[in-house]
Coordinates of C-alpha atoms (C1' of nucleotides) in Angstrom, one line a residue:
Chain A
M108 CA 69.7 237.1 81.6
T109 CA 73.2 238.2 81.5
A110 CA 72.5 241.1 79.4
E111 CA 72.4 244.7 80.3
V112 CA 76.0 244.6 81.8
G113 CA 78.3 247.3 80.8
L114 CA 81.8 246.8 79.4
R115 CA 83.3 247.9 82.9
E116 CA 81.3 245.3 84.8
R117 CA 82.2 242.5 82.2
K118 CA 85.8 243.5 82.4
K119 CA 85.9 243.5 86.3
A120 CA 84.2 240.0 86.2
A121 CA 86.8 238.9 83.7
T122 CA 89.6 240.1 85.8
R123 CA 88.3 238.5 88.9
A124 CA 87.7 235.2 87.2
A125 CA 91.4 235.3 85.6
L126 CA 92.7 236.0 89.2
A127 CA 90.7 233.3 90.9
A128 CA 91.6 230.7 88.1
A129 CA 95.2 231.5 88.3
A130 CA 95.3 231.2 92.0
N131 CA 93.6 227.9 92.1
R132 CA 95.8 226.5 89.1
L133 CA 98.9 227.6 90.7
A134 CA 97.9 226.3 94.0
V135 CA 97.2 223.0 92.7
E136 CA 100.4 222.9 90.5
L137 CA 102.8 224.2 93.0
G138 CA 101.3 223.7 96.4
V139 CA 99.8 226.5 98.1
E140 CA 102.8 227.4 100.0
H141 CA 104.7 228.3 96.9
V142 CA 102.0 230.7 95.5
T143 CA 102.6 234.4 95.8
V144 CA 100.3 237.3 95.2
E145 CA 103.0 238.5 92.9
A146 CA 102.7 235.4 90.9
I147 CA 99.0 235.2 90.8
A148 CA 98.8 238.8 89.6
A149 CA 101.4 238.4 86.9
A150 CA 99.4 235.2 85.6
A151 CA 96.3 237.4 85.3
D152 CA 98.3 240.4 83.9
V153 CA 97.6 242.9 86.5
S154 CA 99.6 244.4 89.4
P155 CA 99.7 242.9 92.9
R156 CA 98.2 245.8 94.2
T157 CA 95.1 245.2 91.9
F158 CA 94.8 241.5 93.2
H159 CA 94.0 242.9 96.6
N160 CA 91.2 245.2 95.2
Y161 CA 89.5 241.9 94.3
F162 CA 90.5 239.5 97.2
S163 CA 91.4 240.5 100.7
S164 CA 93.6 237.2 101.1
R165 CA 95.5 234.8 98.9
E166 CA 93.3 231.9 100.3
E167 CA 90.1 233.7 99.4
A168 CA 91.0 233.7 95.7
I169 CA 92.0 230.2 95.8
V170 CA 88.7 229.0 96.9
A171 CA 86.7 231.5 95.0
S172 CA 85.5 228.7 92.8
I173 CA 83.6 227.4 95.8
I174 CA 81.5 230.5 96.1
D175 CA 80.7 230.5 92.4
W176 CA 79.7 226.8 92.7
A177 CA 77.2 227.9 95.7
E178 CA 75.9 230.8 93.5
R179 CA 75.0 228.3 90.6
L180 CA 73.6 225.9 93.1
T181 CA 71.5 228.6 94.9
D182 CA 70.0 229.8 91.5
E183 CA 69.2 226.2 90.6
L184 CA 67.6 225.6 94.0
Q185 CA 65.3 228.6 93.6
R186 CA 64.3 227.2 90.2
R187 CA 63.1 223.9 91.4
P188 CA 59.2 223.5 91.4
A189 CA 57.9 225.1 94.5
D190 CA 55.8 222.2 95.3
E191 CA 58.9 219.8 95.4
P192 CA 59.8 218.5 99.1
I193 CA 62.7 220.6 100.0
W194 CA 64.9 217.6 100.9
D195 CA 64.3 216.3 97.3
S196 CA 65.2 219.7 95.8
L197 CA 68.3 219.8 97.8
Q198 CA 69.5 216.2 96.8
A199 CA 68.7 216.8 93.1
V200 CA 70.5 220.2 93.0
F201 CA 73.6 218.6 94.8
V202 CA 73.7 215.4 92.9
E203 CA 73.0 217.1 89.6
S204 CA 76.3 219.3 90.2
L205 CA 78.6 216.5 90.5
D206 CA 80.8 215.8 87.5
D207 CA 80.9 212.0 86.7
S208 CA 83.6 212.0 84.2
P209 CA 87.0 210.8 85.0
E210 CA 88.4 214.1 84.3
G211 CA 86.1 215.7 86.6
H212 CA 87.0 213.2 89.1
S213 CA 90.6 213.9 89.0
R214 CA 89.9 217.5 89.1
L215 CA 87.8 217.2 92.3
I216 CA 90.6 215.0 94.0
A217 CA 93.4 217.5 93.0
Q218 CA 91.4 220.4 94.4
L219 CA 90.5 218.5 97.7
E220 CA 93.9 217.5 98.2
M221 CA 95.4 220.9 97.6
V222 CA 93.0 222.3 100.0
M223 CA 93.6 220.0 102.9
A224 CA 97.2 220.3 102.7
N225 CA 97.1 223.9 104.1
P226 CA 95.4 224.9 107.3
S227 CA 94.7 228.2 106.2
V228 CA 93.1 227.2 103.1
I229 CA 91.1 224.8 105.0
A230 CA 89.7 227.7 107.1
S231 CA 88.7 229.8 104.0
Q232 CA 87.2 226.7 102.4
L233 CA 85.0 226.3 105.6
S234 CA 84.2 230.0 105.3
A235 CA 83.2 229.6 101.8
L236 CA 81.0 226.6 102.6
D237 CA 79.5 228.8 105.4
T238 CA 78.4 231.5 103.0
M239 CA 77.0 228.9 100.9
R240 CA 75.1 227.5 103.8
R241 CA 73.7 230.8 104.6
R242 CA 72.5 231.5 101.1
F243 CA 70.9 228.1 101.1
A244 CA 69.2 228.8 104.3
E245 CA 67.8 232.1 103.0
A246 CA 66.4 230.4 99.7
I247 CA 64.9 227.8 102.0
A248 CA 63.4 230.0 104.4
A249 CA 61.7 231.7 101.6
R250 CA 60.5 228.9 100.1
S251 CA 59.3 227.0 103.4
G252 CA 57.7 230.3 104.9
T253 CA 60.1 230.2 107.7
D254 CA 62.3 233.2 108.8
A255 CA 66.1 232.8 108.6
N256 CA 66.4 235.3 111.3
R257 CA 64.3 233.4 113.8
D258 CA 63.8 229.7 112.9
L259 CA 66.4 227.0 113.1
Y260 CA 64.7 225.0 110.5
P261 CA 66.3 226.6 107.3
H262 CA 69.7 226.9 108.8
L263 CA 69.7 223.1 110.1
I264 CA 68.6 221.6 107.0
A265 CA 71.0 223.8 104.9
G266 CA 74.0 223.1 107.0
A267 CA 72.9 219.3 107.0
A268 CA 73.0 219.0 103.5
A269 CA 75.9 221.0 102.8
H270 CA 77.8 218.9 105.4
A271 CA 76.4 215.7 103.9
V272 CA 78.2 216.6 100.6
K273 CA 81.4 217.7 102.2
T274 CA 81.6 214.5 104.2
S275 CA 80.9 212.4 101.3
M276 CA 83.7 214.1 99.3
D277 CA 86.1 213.9 102.2
L278 CA 85.3 210.0 102.8
W279 CA 85.4 209.6 98.9
V280 CA 88.9 211.2 98.6
L281 CA 90.2 209.2 101.6
G282 CA 89.7 206.3 99.1
R283 CA 89.1 203.6 102.0
T284 CA 85.8 203.0 100.2
D285 CA 85.3 202.3 96.3
R286 CA 81.8 203.3 96.3
P287 CA 80.9 206.0 93.8
L288 CA 80.4 209.7 95.1
R289 CA 76.8 209.9 94.0
E290 CA 76.1 206.8 95.9
L291 CA 77.8 208.3 99.1
V292 CA 75.9 211.5 98.9
G293 CA 72.6 209.5 98.4
E294 CA 73.3 207.5 101.5
A295 CA 74.0 210.5 103.3
F296 CA 71.0 212.4 102.4
A297 CA 68.9 209.2 103.4
L298 CA 70.5 209.0 106.9
L299 CA 69.6 212.5 107.6
R300 CA 66.3 212.3 106.4
A301 CA 65.6 209.3 108.6
G302 CA 66.9 211.3 111.7
L303 CA 70.3 209.6 111.8
P304 CA 69.1 206.5 113.6
Q305 CA 71.8 204.8 115.5
P306 CA 73.2 201.9 113.5
D307 CA 73.0 198.4 114.9
R308 CA 76.5 197.2 116.2
R309 CA 77.3 194.9 113.2
R310 CA 79.3 196.5 110.4
S311 CA 78.2 196.6 106.9
Chain B
M1444 CA 94.8 212.4 136.2
T1445 CA 96.9 215.3 135.7
A1446 CA 99.5 213.9 137.5
E1447 CA 102.7 212.5 136.1
V1448 CA 103.4 215.6 134.2
G1449 CA 106.8 217.3 134.7
L1450 CA 107.6 221.1 135.6
R1451 CA 108.4 221.7 131.9
E1452 CA 105.2 220.3 130.8
R1453 CA 103.1 222.5 133.0
K1454 CA 105.1 225.5 132.4
K1455 CA 104.4 225.0 128.5
A1456 CA 100.8 224.4 129.3
A1457 CA 100.7 227.7 131.3
T1458 CA 102.5 229.7 128.6
R1459 CA 100.0 228.5 126.0
A1460 CA 97.0 229.0 128.2
A1461 CA 98.3 232.5 129.1
L1462 CA 98.8 233.6 125.5
A1463 CA 95.4 232.2 124.4
A1464 CA 93.8 234.1 127.4
A1465 CA 95.6 237.2 126.7
A1466 CA 94.8 236.9 122.9
N1467 CA 91.0 236.4 123.5
R1468 CA 90.8 239.2 126.0
L1469 CA 92.4 241.7 124.0
A1470 CA 90.4 240.7 121.1
V1471 CA 87.2 241.2 123.0
E1472 CA 88.5 244.4 124.7
L1473 CA 90.2 246.3 121.7
G1474 CA 88.5 244.6 118.8
V1475 CA 90.5 242.0 116.6
E1476 CA 92.2 244.4 114.3
H1477 CA 93.7 246.1 117.2
V1478 CA 95.5 243.4 118.6
T1479 CA 99.0 242.5 117.5
V1480 CA 101.1 239.7 118.2
E1481 CA 103.4 242.0 120.2
A1482 CA 100.8 243.1 122.4
I1483 CA 99.8 239.3 123.2
A1484 CA 103.3 238.1 123.8
A1485 CA 103.7 241.2 126.2
A1486 CA 100.5 240.3 128.2
A1487 CA 101.7 237.0 128.7
D1488 CA 105.3 237.9 129.2
V1489 CA 107.0 236.2 126.4
S1490 CA 108.7 237.4 123.3
P1491 CA 106.6 237.7 120.1
R1492 CA 109.0 235.0 118.7
T1493 CA 107.8 232.7 121.3
F1494 CA 104.2 233.4 120.4
H1495 CA 104.8 231.7 117.2
N1496 CA 106.3 228.6 118.8
Y1497 CA 102.7 228.0 120.2
F1498 CA 100.3 229.4 117.7
S1499 CA 100.7 229.5 114.0
S1500 CA 98.6 232.6 113.6
R1501 CA 96.9 235.4 115.7
E1502 CA 93.7 234.0 115.0
E1503 CA 94.5 230.6 116.2
A1504 CA 95.3 231.8 119.7
I1505 CA 92.1 233.8 119.6
V1506 CA 89.9 231.0 119.0
A1507 CA 92.0 228.5 121.1
S1508 CA 89.4 228.3 123.8
I1509 CA 87.0 226.7 121.3
I1510 CA 89.6 223.7 121.0
D1511 CA 89.8 223.6 124.8
W1512 CA 85.9 223.4 124.9
A1513 CA 85.9 220.5 122.4
E1514 CA 88.6 218.7 124.5
R1515 CA 86.4 218.9 127.6
L1516 CA 83.2 217.8 125.6
T1517 CA 85.0 215.0 124.0
D1518 CA 86.0 213.7 127.2
E1519 CA 82.4 214.0 128.6
L1520 CA 81.1 212.2 125.6
Q1521 CA 83.2 209.3 126.3
R1522 CA 82.4 209.2 129.9
R1523 CA 78.6 208.8 129.1
P1524 CA 77.2 205.3 129.6
A1525 CA 77.7 203.2 126.7
D1526 CA 74.2 202.0 126.4
E1527 CA 72.8 205.4 126.2
P1528 CA 71.5 206.5 122.8
I1529 CA 73.9 208.5 120.9
W1530 CA 71.7 211.5 120.3
D1531 CA 70.9 211.5 124.2
S1532 CA 74.6 211.6 124.9
L1533 CA 75.4 214.5 122.5
Q1534 CA 72.5 216.4 123.6
A1535 CA 73.1 216.0 127.4
V1536 CA 77.0 216.7 126.8
F1537 CA 76.5 220.0 124.7
V1538 CA 73.4 221.3 127.0
E1539 CA 75.5 220.6 130.2
S1540 CA 78.3 222.6 129.0
L1541 CA 76.2 225.7 128.6
D1542 CA 76.7 228.4 131.3
D1543 CA 73.1 229.7 132.3
S1544 CA 74.4 232.6 134.6
P1545 CA 74.0 236.4 133.4
E1546 CA 77.7 236.6 133.3
G1547 CA 78.1 233.5 131.3
H1548 CA 75.7 235.0 128.7
S1549 CA 77.5 238.2 128.5
R1550 CA 80.6 236.4 128.1
L1551 CA 79.3 234.2 125.3
I1552 CA 77.8 237.2 123.5
A1553 CA 80.9 239.3 123.6
Q1554 CA 83.0 236.1 122.5
L1555 CA 80.5 235.6 119.5
E1556 CA 80.3 239.2 118.6
M1557 CA 84.1 239.4 118.5
V1558 CA 84.4 236.6 116.4
M1559 CA 81.7 237.6 113.8
A1560 CA 83.3 241.0 113.5
N1561 CA 86.3 239.8 111.6
P1562 CA 86.3 237.3 108.6
S1563 CA 89.8 235.7 109.3
V1564 CA 88.5 235.1 112.7
I1565 CA 85.3 233.6 111.6
A1566 CA 87.4 231.2 109.3
S1567 CA 89.5 230.2 112.3
Q1568 CA 86.5 229.6 114.4
L1569 CA 85.0 227.2 111.6
S1570 CA 88.4 225.6 111.4
A1571 CA 88.4 224.9 115.3
L1572 CA 84.7 223.5 115.1
D1573 CA 85.8 221.4 112.3
T1574 CA 88.3 219.9 114.6
M1575 CA 85.9 219.4 117.3
R1576 CA 83.5 217.8 114.9
R1577 CA 86.3 215.1 113.7
R1578 CA 86.9 214.4 117.3
F1579 CA 83.5 213.8 118.1
A1580 CA 83.2 211.7 115.1
E1581 CA 85.9 209.4 116.1
A1582 CA 84.6 209.1 119.6
I1583 CA 81.0 208.3 118.2
A1584 CA 82.6 205.9 115.9
A1585 CA 84.3 204.0 118.5
R1586 CA 81.0 203.8 120.5
S1587 CA 78.7 202.8 117.6
G1588 CA 81.0 200.3 116.0
T1589 CA 81.2 202.3 113.1
D1590 CA 84.4 203.3 111.3
A1591 CA 85.2 207.0 110.8
N1592 CA 87.5 206.2 107.6
R1593 CA 84.6 204.5 105.9
D1594 CA 81.2 205.2 107.2
L1595 CA 79.2 208.5 107.0
Y1596 CA 77.2 208.0 110.0
P1597 CA 79.7 209.2 112.7
H1598 CA 80.6 212.1 110.7
L1599 CA 76.9 213.2 109.8
I1600 CA 75.7 212.9 113.4
A1601 CA 78.7 214.8 114.8
G1602 CA 78.2 217.5 112.2
A1603 CA 74.5 217.8 112.7
A1604 CA 75.0 218.2 116.4
A1605 CA 77.9 220.6 116.2
H1606 CA 75.9 222.5 113.8
A1607 CA 72.8 222.6 115.7
V1608 CA 74.6 224.1 118.6
K1609 CA 76.3 226.8 116.4
T1610 CA 73.1 227.8 114.7
S1611 CA 71.4 228.0 118.0
M1612 CA 74.0 230.3 119.3
D1613 CA 73.9 232.2 116.2
L1614 CA 70.4 232.9 116.4
W1615 CA 70.3 233.6 120.0
V1616 CA 72.9 236.3 119.6
L1617 CA 71.1 237.8 116.9
G1618 CA 68.4 238.7 119.4
R1619 CA 65.3 238.4 117.2
T1620 CA 64.1 235.7 119.5
D1621 CA 63.9 235.8 123.3
R1622 CA 64.0 232.1 123.9
P1623 CA 66.6 230.9 126.1
L1624 CA 69.5 229.2 124.2
R1625 CA 68.9 225.9 126.0
E1626 CA 65.3 225.7 124.6
L1627 CA 66.8 226.5 121.0
V1628 CA 69.5 223.8 121.2
G1629 CA 66.8 221.4 122.5
E1630 CA 64.5 222.3 119.5
A1631 CA 67.4 221.8 117.3
F1632 CA 68.2 218.4 118.3
A1633 CA 64.6 217.5 118.2
L1634 CA 64.2 218.7 114.6
L1635 CA 67.4 216.7 113.6
R1636 CA 66.2 213.5 115.3
A1637 CA 63.0 213.7 113.5
G1638 CA 64.7 214.0 110.3
L1639 CA 64.1 217.9 109.7
P1640 CA 60.5 217.2 108.4
Q1641 CA 59.3 220.4 106.2
P1642 CA 57.3 222.6 108.3
D1643 CA 53.9 223.4 107.3
R1644 CA 53.6 226.8 106.0
R1645 CA 52.0 228.7 108.6
R1646 CA 54.5 230.5 110.9
S1647 CA 54.8 229.6 114.8
Chain C
dG393 C1' 81.7 263.6 69.3
dC394 C1' 83.3 265.9 73.8
dG395 C1' 84.1 266.7 78.4
dA396 C1' 83.4 266.1 83.0
dA397 C1' 82.3 262.6 86.6
dA398 C1' 82.8 258.2 88.3
dA399 C1' 85.2 253.8 88.5
dC400 C1' 89.4 251.1 88.1
dT401 C1' 94.5 250.5 88.3
dT402 C1' 99.0 251.0 90.0
dG403 C1' 103.0 252.4 92.6
dC404 C1' 104.8 253.6 97.0
dA405 C1' 105.3 253.6 101.8
dG406 C1' 104.3 251.4 106.0
dA407 C1' 102.7 248.2 109.5
dG408 C1' 102.6 243.6 110.7
dT409 C1' 102.8 238.3 110.2
dC410 C1' 105.5 234.4 109.9
dC411 C1' 109.3 231.5 109.7
dG412 C1' 114.2 229.7 109.8
dC413 C1' 118.5 229.9 112.3
dA414 C1' 121.8 229.9 115.9
dA415 C1' 122.9 231.7 120.2
dA416 C1' 121.5 231.9 125.1
dA417 C1' 118.9 230.3 128.9
dC418 C1' 116.5 226.9 131.5
dT419 C1' 115.2 222.3 133.3
dG420 C1' 115.7 217.6 134.6
dC421 C1' 118.7 214.0 135.8
dT422 C1' 123.0 211.8 137.6
Chain D
dA780 C1' 128.2 220.4 139.7
dG781 C1' 127.7 219.3 135.2
dC782 C1' 125.7 217.5 131.0
dA783 C1' 122.0 216.6 127.7
dG784 C1' 117.7 217.9 125.9
dT785 C1' 114.2 221.6 125.8
dT786 C1' 112.6 226.3 125.4
dT787 C1' 113.4 230.9 124.8
dT788 C1' 114.7 234.8 122.1
dG789 C1' 116.6 237.9 118.7
dC790 C1' 117.6 238.9 114.3
dG791 C1' 117.1 238.6 109.2
dG792 C1' 114.2 238.4 105.4
dA793 C1' 110.1 237.3 102.6
dC794 C1' 105.7 238.2 102.2
dT795 C1' 100.9 239.9 103.1
dC796 C1' 97.8 243.4 103.3
dT797 C1' 96.2 248.4 103.5
dG798 C1' 95.8 253.6 102.8
dC799 C1' 96.9 257.1 99.9
dA800 C1' 97.4 259.7 95.7
dA801 C1' 98.2 260.0 91.0
dG802 C1' 97.5 258.3 86.5
dT803 C1' 94.0 255.6 83.3
dT804 C1' 89.8 254.2 81.4
dT805 C1' 84.8 253.9 80.9
dT806 C1' 80.4 256.0 81.2
dC807 C1' 77.0 259.4 80.5
dG808 C1' 74.7 263.8 79.6
dC809 C1' 75.0 267.4 76.4

DNA sequence: GCGAAAACTTGCAGAGTCCGCAAAACTGCT
DNA sequence: AGCAGTTTTGCGGACTCTGCAAGTTTTCGC
C-alpha cells in the first residue's frame, strides 16, 4: 500500500514528520510561547526557511498530528463494513483510536493542556478538527448516498461525532469526573443518537 | 440596562466597536490579505499601538462581530420561558436572529466568503464560535439543572445547535441548493432532534 | 552511466505582527 | 484646580511569513 513512492516523496514525508514532531514536542516541553520556528527547524535539521515550505504557520505544525489522526480515522471509517449503521461505524472508529494505557493518557493530557494554554493554538486545533469533520462528511456522504454539497445529514453527523469526542476529552481533562474516557465517549454518542432529550431536573 | 456606565466605559466600547467595524469592513472590501493593522487603526482614528490594546490579532478584530452576535443570542436564550423545551428555545433564538431581507443576505454572503477565503480567519471564526458554544452550554446547564463541568449534555446540545446553524449557512452560501436559509436551519434542527437517523439510500 | 529537467533547500531582503515599557494625555472626582 | 487612576501613544525589538534567485539533489529518458 505504501509502496511505489520514490525516494523524494519519502524524504519529504520524513522532513514533514520530523518538523511536526519537533514542533509538538517543543511546545509540550517549553510551552508554545517559547517555541520559535528557528528552534523547530534546528531540531529537525533544516533551515528556518524550509520550515515555511512545509507549514504556513508555527501553530499548523504543532497541531499537525491531529490531521494525521484524522487521516487514519477516515481510512478506517472507509474500511468498515458498508452495511454497518453509520453511528456504529463512527463510534467504533473513534473508540478504537483511543489509547488506554497510562502513558497514552499522560500524553493526551499533556497535549490538550498545551493546546488549551494558547489561544492561537486553540484556533489551529479547531481548524484541524474542522478539516477532519469535512473529510468525515465526505466519507459518510459517499456511504449513505447523500451529497456533501447539498445535504445537511453527512455534515451534521460528522460534526456531532467529532464534537462528542472533543467534548468528552475536554471534560475528561478537566478532571471533575473520574469516569474513563471511553465511557464518556460512549455516553456522548448515546445521547446524540437519542436526539439529546432534555434530562429531568435531578442530577445524576 | 445600559445605564450606569461612565463616559470612560462608553468611550472604550466605542473604540472597540469602531476598530471591529473598520477591520471587518476593510476585510470585506479589500480582502483580508490587504488589510493591515495600520489601516484599521487609521480608519478608527487611533494609533496602531492602540489597536493591540483591544485585540490581540488582526483576525480577532475581523471576527469580533461573531462574539457580539453570540452575546446577543445568549441574552435572548436566557430570556426564553424557563419551561420551554431547550431545543425549541435554541431553534427560536437562532432562527429569529436571521436577517431575511435581501441586504441581510448579501451582507451574510459577503461575510462568509471573506472568512472562507483565508485560513487564519477561518481559524479565528471557529475560535469565536467555540466561545459562543461554551456560553450557550453554560446557559443551558443553568437552565437544565446540569453541570457544565461534569455533564456532557449542555455541551453536546450547544455544539449541535451551533454546528447546525454553521453548516446550514455553509451549504446555503455554497449555493448548490436554492432552499431558504431558514428552511435549512429548521431541517438541521429536526434531524438532530430525531437523533440523525440514517437516510434511506434514495436521494431526495 | 549521463545529462538535462524537475523538484527541493537555502539565504536574504522586506513587509508586517505583536508585545513590553515608559512618557504623555485624558477622565472622573474632590 | 488638582490629584489619582486609565488610556493612548511612540519606540525598540523579537519574531513570523513570503517572494525571489541561486545552489543542490533527485528523477528520468536515452
